[in-house]
Coordinates of C-alpha atoms and ligand atoms in Angstrom, one line a residue:
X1 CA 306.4 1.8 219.3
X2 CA 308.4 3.9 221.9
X3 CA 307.1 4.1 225.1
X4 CA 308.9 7.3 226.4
X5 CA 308.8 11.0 225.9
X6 CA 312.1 13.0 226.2
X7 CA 311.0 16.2 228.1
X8 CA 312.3 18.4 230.6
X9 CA 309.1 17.6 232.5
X10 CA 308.8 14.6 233.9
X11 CA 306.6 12.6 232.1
X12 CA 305.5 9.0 233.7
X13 CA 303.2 6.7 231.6
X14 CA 300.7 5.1 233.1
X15 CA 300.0 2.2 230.9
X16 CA 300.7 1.2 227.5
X17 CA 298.7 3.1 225.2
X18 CA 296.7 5.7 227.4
X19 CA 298.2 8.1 230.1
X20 CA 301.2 10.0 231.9
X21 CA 301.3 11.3 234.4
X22 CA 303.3 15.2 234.8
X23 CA 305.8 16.1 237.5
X24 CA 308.3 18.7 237.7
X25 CA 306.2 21.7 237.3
X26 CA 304.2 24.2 239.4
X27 CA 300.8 24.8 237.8
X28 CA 300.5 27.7 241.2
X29 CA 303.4 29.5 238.7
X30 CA 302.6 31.1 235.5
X31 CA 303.7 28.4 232.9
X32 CA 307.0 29.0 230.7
X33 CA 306.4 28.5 226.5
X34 CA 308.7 25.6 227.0
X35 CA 306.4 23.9 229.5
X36 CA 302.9 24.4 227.6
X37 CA 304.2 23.2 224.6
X38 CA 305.9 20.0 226.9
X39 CA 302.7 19.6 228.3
X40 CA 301.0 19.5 224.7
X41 CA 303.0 17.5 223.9
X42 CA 302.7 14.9 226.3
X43 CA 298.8 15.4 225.8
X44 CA 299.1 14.3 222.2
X45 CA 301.0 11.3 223.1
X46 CA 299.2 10.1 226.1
X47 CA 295.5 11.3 225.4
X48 CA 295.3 12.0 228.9
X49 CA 297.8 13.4 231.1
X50 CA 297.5 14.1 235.2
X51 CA 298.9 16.6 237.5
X52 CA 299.2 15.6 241.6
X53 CA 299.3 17.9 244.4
X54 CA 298.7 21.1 242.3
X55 CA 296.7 23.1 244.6
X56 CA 295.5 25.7 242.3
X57 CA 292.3 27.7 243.0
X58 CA 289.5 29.1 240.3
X59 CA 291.3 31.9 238.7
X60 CA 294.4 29.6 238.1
X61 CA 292.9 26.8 236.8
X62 CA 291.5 29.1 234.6
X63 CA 294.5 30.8 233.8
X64 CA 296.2 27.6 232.9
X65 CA 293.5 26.8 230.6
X66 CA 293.6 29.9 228.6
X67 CA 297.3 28.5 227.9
X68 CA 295.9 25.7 226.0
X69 CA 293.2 26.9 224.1
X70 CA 289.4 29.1 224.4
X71 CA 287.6 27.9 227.9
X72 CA 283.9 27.9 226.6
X73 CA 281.2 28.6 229.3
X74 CA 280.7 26.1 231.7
X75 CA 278.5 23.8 229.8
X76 CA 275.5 23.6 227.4
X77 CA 272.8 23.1 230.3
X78 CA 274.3 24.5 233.2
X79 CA 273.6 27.6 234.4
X80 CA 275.3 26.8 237.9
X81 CA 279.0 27.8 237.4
X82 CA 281.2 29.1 240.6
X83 CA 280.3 32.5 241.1
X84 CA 282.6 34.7 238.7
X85 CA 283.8 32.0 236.6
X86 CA 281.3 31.4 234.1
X87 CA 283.7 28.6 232.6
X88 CA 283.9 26.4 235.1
X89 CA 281.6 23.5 235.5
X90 CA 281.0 21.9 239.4
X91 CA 281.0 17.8 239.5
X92 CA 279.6 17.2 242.7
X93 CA 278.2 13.9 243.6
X94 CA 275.7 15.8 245.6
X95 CA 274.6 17.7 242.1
X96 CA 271.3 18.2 241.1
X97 CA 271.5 17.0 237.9
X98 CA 269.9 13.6 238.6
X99 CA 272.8 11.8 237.4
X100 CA 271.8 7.6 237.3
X101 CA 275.7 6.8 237.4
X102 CA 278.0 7.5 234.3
X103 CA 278.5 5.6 231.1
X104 CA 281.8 5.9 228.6
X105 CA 281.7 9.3 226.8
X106 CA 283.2 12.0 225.0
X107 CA 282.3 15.7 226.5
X108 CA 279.1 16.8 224.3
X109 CA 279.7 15.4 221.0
X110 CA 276.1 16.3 220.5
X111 CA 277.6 19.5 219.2
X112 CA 279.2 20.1 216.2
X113 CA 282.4 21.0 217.7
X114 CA 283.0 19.0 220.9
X115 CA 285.2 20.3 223.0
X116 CA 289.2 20.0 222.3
X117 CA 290.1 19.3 225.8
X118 CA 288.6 19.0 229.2
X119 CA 290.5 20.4 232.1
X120 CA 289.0 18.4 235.6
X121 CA 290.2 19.5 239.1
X122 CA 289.7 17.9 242.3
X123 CA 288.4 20.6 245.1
X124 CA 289.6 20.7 248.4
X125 CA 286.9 17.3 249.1
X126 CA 287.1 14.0 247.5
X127 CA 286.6 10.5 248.7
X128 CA 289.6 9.0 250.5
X129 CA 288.5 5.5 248.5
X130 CA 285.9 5.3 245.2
X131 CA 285.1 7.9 243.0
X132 CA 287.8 6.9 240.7
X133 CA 287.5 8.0 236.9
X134 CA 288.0 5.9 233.8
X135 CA 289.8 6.9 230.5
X136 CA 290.2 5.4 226.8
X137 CA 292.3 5.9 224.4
X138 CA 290.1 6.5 220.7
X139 CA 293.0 6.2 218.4
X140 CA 294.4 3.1 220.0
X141 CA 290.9 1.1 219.7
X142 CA 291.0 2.8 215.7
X143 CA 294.5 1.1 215.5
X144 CA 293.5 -2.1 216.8
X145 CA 290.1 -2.8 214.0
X146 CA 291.3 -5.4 211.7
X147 CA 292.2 -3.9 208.3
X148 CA 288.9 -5.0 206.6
X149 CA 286.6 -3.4 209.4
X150 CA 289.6 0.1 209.5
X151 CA 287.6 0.8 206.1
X152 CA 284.5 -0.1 206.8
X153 CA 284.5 2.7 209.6
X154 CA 286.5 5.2 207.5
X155 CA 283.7 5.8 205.6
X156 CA 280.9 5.5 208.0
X157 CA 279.2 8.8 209.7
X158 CA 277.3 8.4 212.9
X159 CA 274.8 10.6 214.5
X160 CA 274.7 12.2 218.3
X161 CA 272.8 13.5 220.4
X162 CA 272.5 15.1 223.9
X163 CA 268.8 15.3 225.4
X164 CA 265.6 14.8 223.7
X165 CA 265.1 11.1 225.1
X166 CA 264.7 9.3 228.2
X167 CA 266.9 7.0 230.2
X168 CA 269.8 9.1 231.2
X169 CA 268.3 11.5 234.1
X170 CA 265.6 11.8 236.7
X171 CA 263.4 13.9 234.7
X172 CA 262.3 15.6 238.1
X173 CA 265.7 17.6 238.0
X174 CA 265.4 21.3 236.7
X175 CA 269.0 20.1 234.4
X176 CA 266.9 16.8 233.1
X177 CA 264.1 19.1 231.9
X178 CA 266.4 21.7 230.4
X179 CA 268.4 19.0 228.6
X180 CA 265.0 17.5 227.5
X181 CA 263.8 20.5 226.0
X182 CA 266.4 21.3 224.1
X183 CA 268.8 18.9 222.4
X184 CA 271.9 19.0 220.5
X185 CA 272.1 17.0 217.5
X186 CA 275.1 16.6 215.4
X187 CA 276.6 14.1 212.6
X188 CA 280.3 13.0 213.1
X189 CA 282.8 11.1 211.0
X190 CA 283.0 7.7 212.9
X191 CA 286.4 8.1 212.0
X192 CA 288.2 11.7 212.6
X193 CA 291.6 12.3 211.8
X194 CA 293.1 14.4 214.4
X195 CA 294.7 17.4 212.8
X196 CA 298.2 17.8 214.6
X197 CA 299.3 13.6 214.3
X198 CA 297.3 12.7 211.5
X199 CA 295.9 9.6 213.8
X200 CA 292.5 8.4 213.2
X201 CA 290.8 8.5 216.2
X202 CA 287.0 5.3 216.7
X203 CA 284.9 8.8 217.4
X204 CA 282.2 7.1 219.2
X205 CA 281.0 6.9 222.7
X206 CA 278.0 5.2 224.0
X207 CA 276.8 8.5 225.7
X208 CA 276.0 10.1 222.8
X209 CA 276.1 8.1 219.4
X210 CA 272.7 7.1 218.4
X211 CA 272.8 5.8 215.3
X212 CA 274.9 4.9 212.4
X213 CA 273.8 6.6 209.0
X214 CA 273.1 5.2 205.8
X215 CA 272.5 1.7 207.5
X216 CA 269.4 0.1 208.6
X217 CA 268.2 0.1 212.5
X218 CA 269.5 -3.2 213.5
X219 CA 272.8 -2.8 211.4
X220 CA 273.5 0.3 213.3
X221 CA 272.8 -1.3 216.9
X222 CA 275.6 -4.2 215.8
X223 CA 278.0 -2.2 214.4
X224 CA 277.8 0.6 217.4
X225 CA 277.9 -2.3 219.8
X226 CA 281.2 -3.6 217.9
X227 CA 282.8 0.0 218.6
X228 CA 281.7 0.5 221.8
X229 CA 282.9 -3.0 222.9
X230 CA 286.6 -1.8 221.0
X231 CA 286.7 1.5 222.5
X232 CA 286.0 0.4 226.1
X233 CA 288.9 -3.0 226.1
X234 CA 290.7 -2.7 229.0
X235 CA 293.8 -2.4 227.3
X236 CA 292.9 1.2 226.1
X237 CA 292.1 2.3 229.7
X238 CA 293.8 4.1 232.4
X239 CA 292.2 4.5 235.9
X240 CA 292.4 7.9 237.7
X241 CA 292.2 7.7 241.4
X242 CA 291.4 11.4 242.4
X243 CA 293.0 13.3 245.6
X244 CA 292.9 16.9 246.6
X245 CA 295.2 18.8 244.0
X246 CA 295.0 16.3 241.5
X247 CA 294.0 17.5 237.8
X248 CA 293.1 14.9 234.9
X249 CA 293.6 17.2 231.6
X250 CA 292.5 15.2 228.5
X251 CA 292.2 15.5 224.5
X252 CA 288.6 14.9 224.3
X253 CA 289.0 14.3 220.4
X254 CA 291.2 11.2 220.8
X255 CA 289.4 9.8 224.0
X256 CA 286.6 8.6 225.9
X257 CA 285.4 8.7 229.3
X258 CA 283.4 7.4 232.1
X259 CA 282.7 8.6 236.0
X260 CA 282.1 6.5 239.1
X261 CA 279.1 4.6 239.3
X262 CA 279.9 4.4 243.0
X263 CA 278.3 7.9 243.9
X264 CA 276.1 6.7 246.1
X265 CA 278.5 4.8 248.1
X266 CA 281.1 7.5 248.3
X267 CA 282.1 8.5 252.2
X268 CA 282.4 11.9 251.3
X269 CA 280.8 14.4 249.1
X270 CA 283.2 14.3 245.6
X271 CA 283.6 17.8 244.0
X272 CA 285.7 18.2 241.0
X273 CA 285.7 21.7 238.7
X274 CA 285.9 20.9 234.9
X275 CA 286.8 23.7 232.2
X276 CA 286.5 22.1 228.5
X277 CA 288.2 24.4 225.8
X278 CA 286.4 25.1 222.5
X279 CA 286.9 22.5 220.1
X280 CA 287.3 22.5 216.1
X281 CA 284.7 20.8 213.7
X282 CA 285.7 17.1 213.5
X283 CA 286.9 16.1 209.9
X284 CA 286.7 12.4 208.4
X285 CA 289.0 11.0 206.2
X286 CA 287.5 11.9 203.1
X287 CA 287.6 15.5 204.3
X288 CA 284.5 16.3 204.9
X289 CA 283.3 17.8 208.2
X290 CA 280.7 17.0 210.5
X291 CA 277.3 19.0 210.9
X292 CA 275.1 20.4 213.0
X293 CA 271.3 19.1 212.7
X294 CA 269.8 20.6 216.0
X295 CA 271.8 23.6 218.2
X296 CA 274.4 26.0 218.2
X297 CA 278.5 25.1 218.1
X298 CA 279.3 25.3 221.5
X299 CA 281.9 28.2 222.5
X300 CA 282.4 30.7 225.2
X301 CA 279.2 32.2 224.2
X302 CA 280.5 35.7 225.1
X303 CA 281.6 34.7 228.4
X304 CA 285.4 34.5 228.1
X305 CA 287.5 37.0 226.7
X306 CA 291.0 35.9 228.2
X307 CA 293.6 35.7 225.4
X308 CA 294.5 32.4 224.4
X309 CA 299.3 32.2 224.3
Ligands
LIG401 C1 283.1 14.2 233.3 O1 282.4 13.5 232.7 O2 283.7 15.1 232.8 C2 283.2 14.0 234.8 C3 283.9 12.7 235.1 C4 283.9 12.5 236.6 O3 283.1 13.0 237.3 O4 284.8 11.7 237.0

């Protein structure tokens, strides 16, 4: 397996399998063709892919966004986006969203179209030390299954969900109740084949995969267990330590995420801006797609009518 990607930007892994990080371009600057489909590139490679010391304010993160794909509205519960940017999500560790610490997940696979990609910014404040965020890489854990259990999980289909139970939030929070009220229930491929590499991508997360279908209760619990251990081995990982101007831009098809748990500790309020871009109905490698049993795909709901290049 080669290591290196031969680009005009320059692109530094971070670790075998999972992350680069991007230098050599100006994200301030409207981007060239050349250098979105560079950057694209080095996504599909790298699952995740980091900018440093791009100090780039609403509109432009925003703008760069609309390079890569549709920006949906902020996010399925949150009616609390920056005023005028409808698409952008706040992260702040000071949020009211009653938050009990973050566990490994893909952005709201609850839906039947999770997002493509998730676009995170640092604001101007961020903890000097902590805060730091964690990423896997999906196709590398898929890669890694013994042969036997590969086809086992090919043709397995797993349900998620986001809201609707207990456990995640303090239910006192206005978010909790909304989330509560109304969830988003959805049945994936465990195994999706990404449509530009033809990887197969372990498309579980412990976040939001409930249940395996077609298996009984305790059979389901094992076997999710089994991927969630696989898709969380720190060889897969990469470790993001945020400063002002930093970005973290990842394929939220072909990865998995988790957030501090060390909020409470931080020295300084932590506010990162996050803009996930509309994603296409996962497909499994028989072909079939993935459906929706409770809520709406989630898109730009009318809010964003930028052109996507
Ligand atoms: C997220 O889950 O998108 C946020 C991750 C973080 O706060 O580091």
């Amino acid at each position: 397996m080669s290591t290196l990607v031969h680009t005009r930007l320059d692109v530094r892994p971070l670790s075998v399998f999972t992350g680069a990080e991007i230098h050599g371009v100006d994200l301030t600057q409207p981007l060239t063709q050349d250098e979105v489909d560079e950057i694209r590139a080095a996504l599909l490679r790298w699952k995740v892919i980091f900018f440093r010391d791009q100090h780039i304010d609403h509109a432009q993160h925003l703008a760069f966004a609309r390079r890569f794909g549709r920006p949906t509205s902020a996010h399925p519960y949150d009616a609390n986006p920056p005023e005028g940017y409808p698409q952008i999500r706040t992260i702040s560790s000071a949020s009211t969203t009653g938050r009990r610490g973050e566990r490994w997940h893909t952005d709201v696979t609850g839906v039947v179209n999770p997002p493509a990609g998730s676009i995170l910014r640092a604001g101007r404040q961020v903890p000097a030390f902590g805060g730091d965020t964690l990423f896997t890489n999906l196709v590398a854990a898929y890669e890694h299954l013994s042969p036997a259990l590969r086809a086992l999980a090919d043709g397995l289909w797993a349900r998620h969900q986001f809201g609707g139970f207990n456990g995640d939030f303090d239910n006192q929070t206005v978010y909790a109740q909304r989330v509560q009220a109304s969830p988003l229930v959805s049945e994936h491929p465990v195994v999706r084949v990404l449509p530009e590499t033809g990887e197969r991508a372990l498309f579980v997360n412990p976040g939001f995969t409930r249940r395996i279908k077609d298996v009984n209760e305790e059979e389901s619990r094992h076997l999710l267990n089994l991927f969630f251990e696989e898709i969380t081995r720190p060889e897969y990982t990469v470790r993001f330590r945020w400063q002002p101007g930093s970005i973290a831009f990842w394929d939220n098809r072909a990865t998995a995420h988790q957030g501090p748990g060390d909020f409470a500790y931080l020295d300084v309020e932590r506010v990162l801006y996050r803009i996930t871009l509309e994603g296409d109905v996962p497909v499994g490698v028989d072909g079939r797609h993935s459906n929706a049993v409770l809520g709406k795909p989630f898109s730009a709901f009318g809010v964003d009518t930028g052109a996507v290049a």
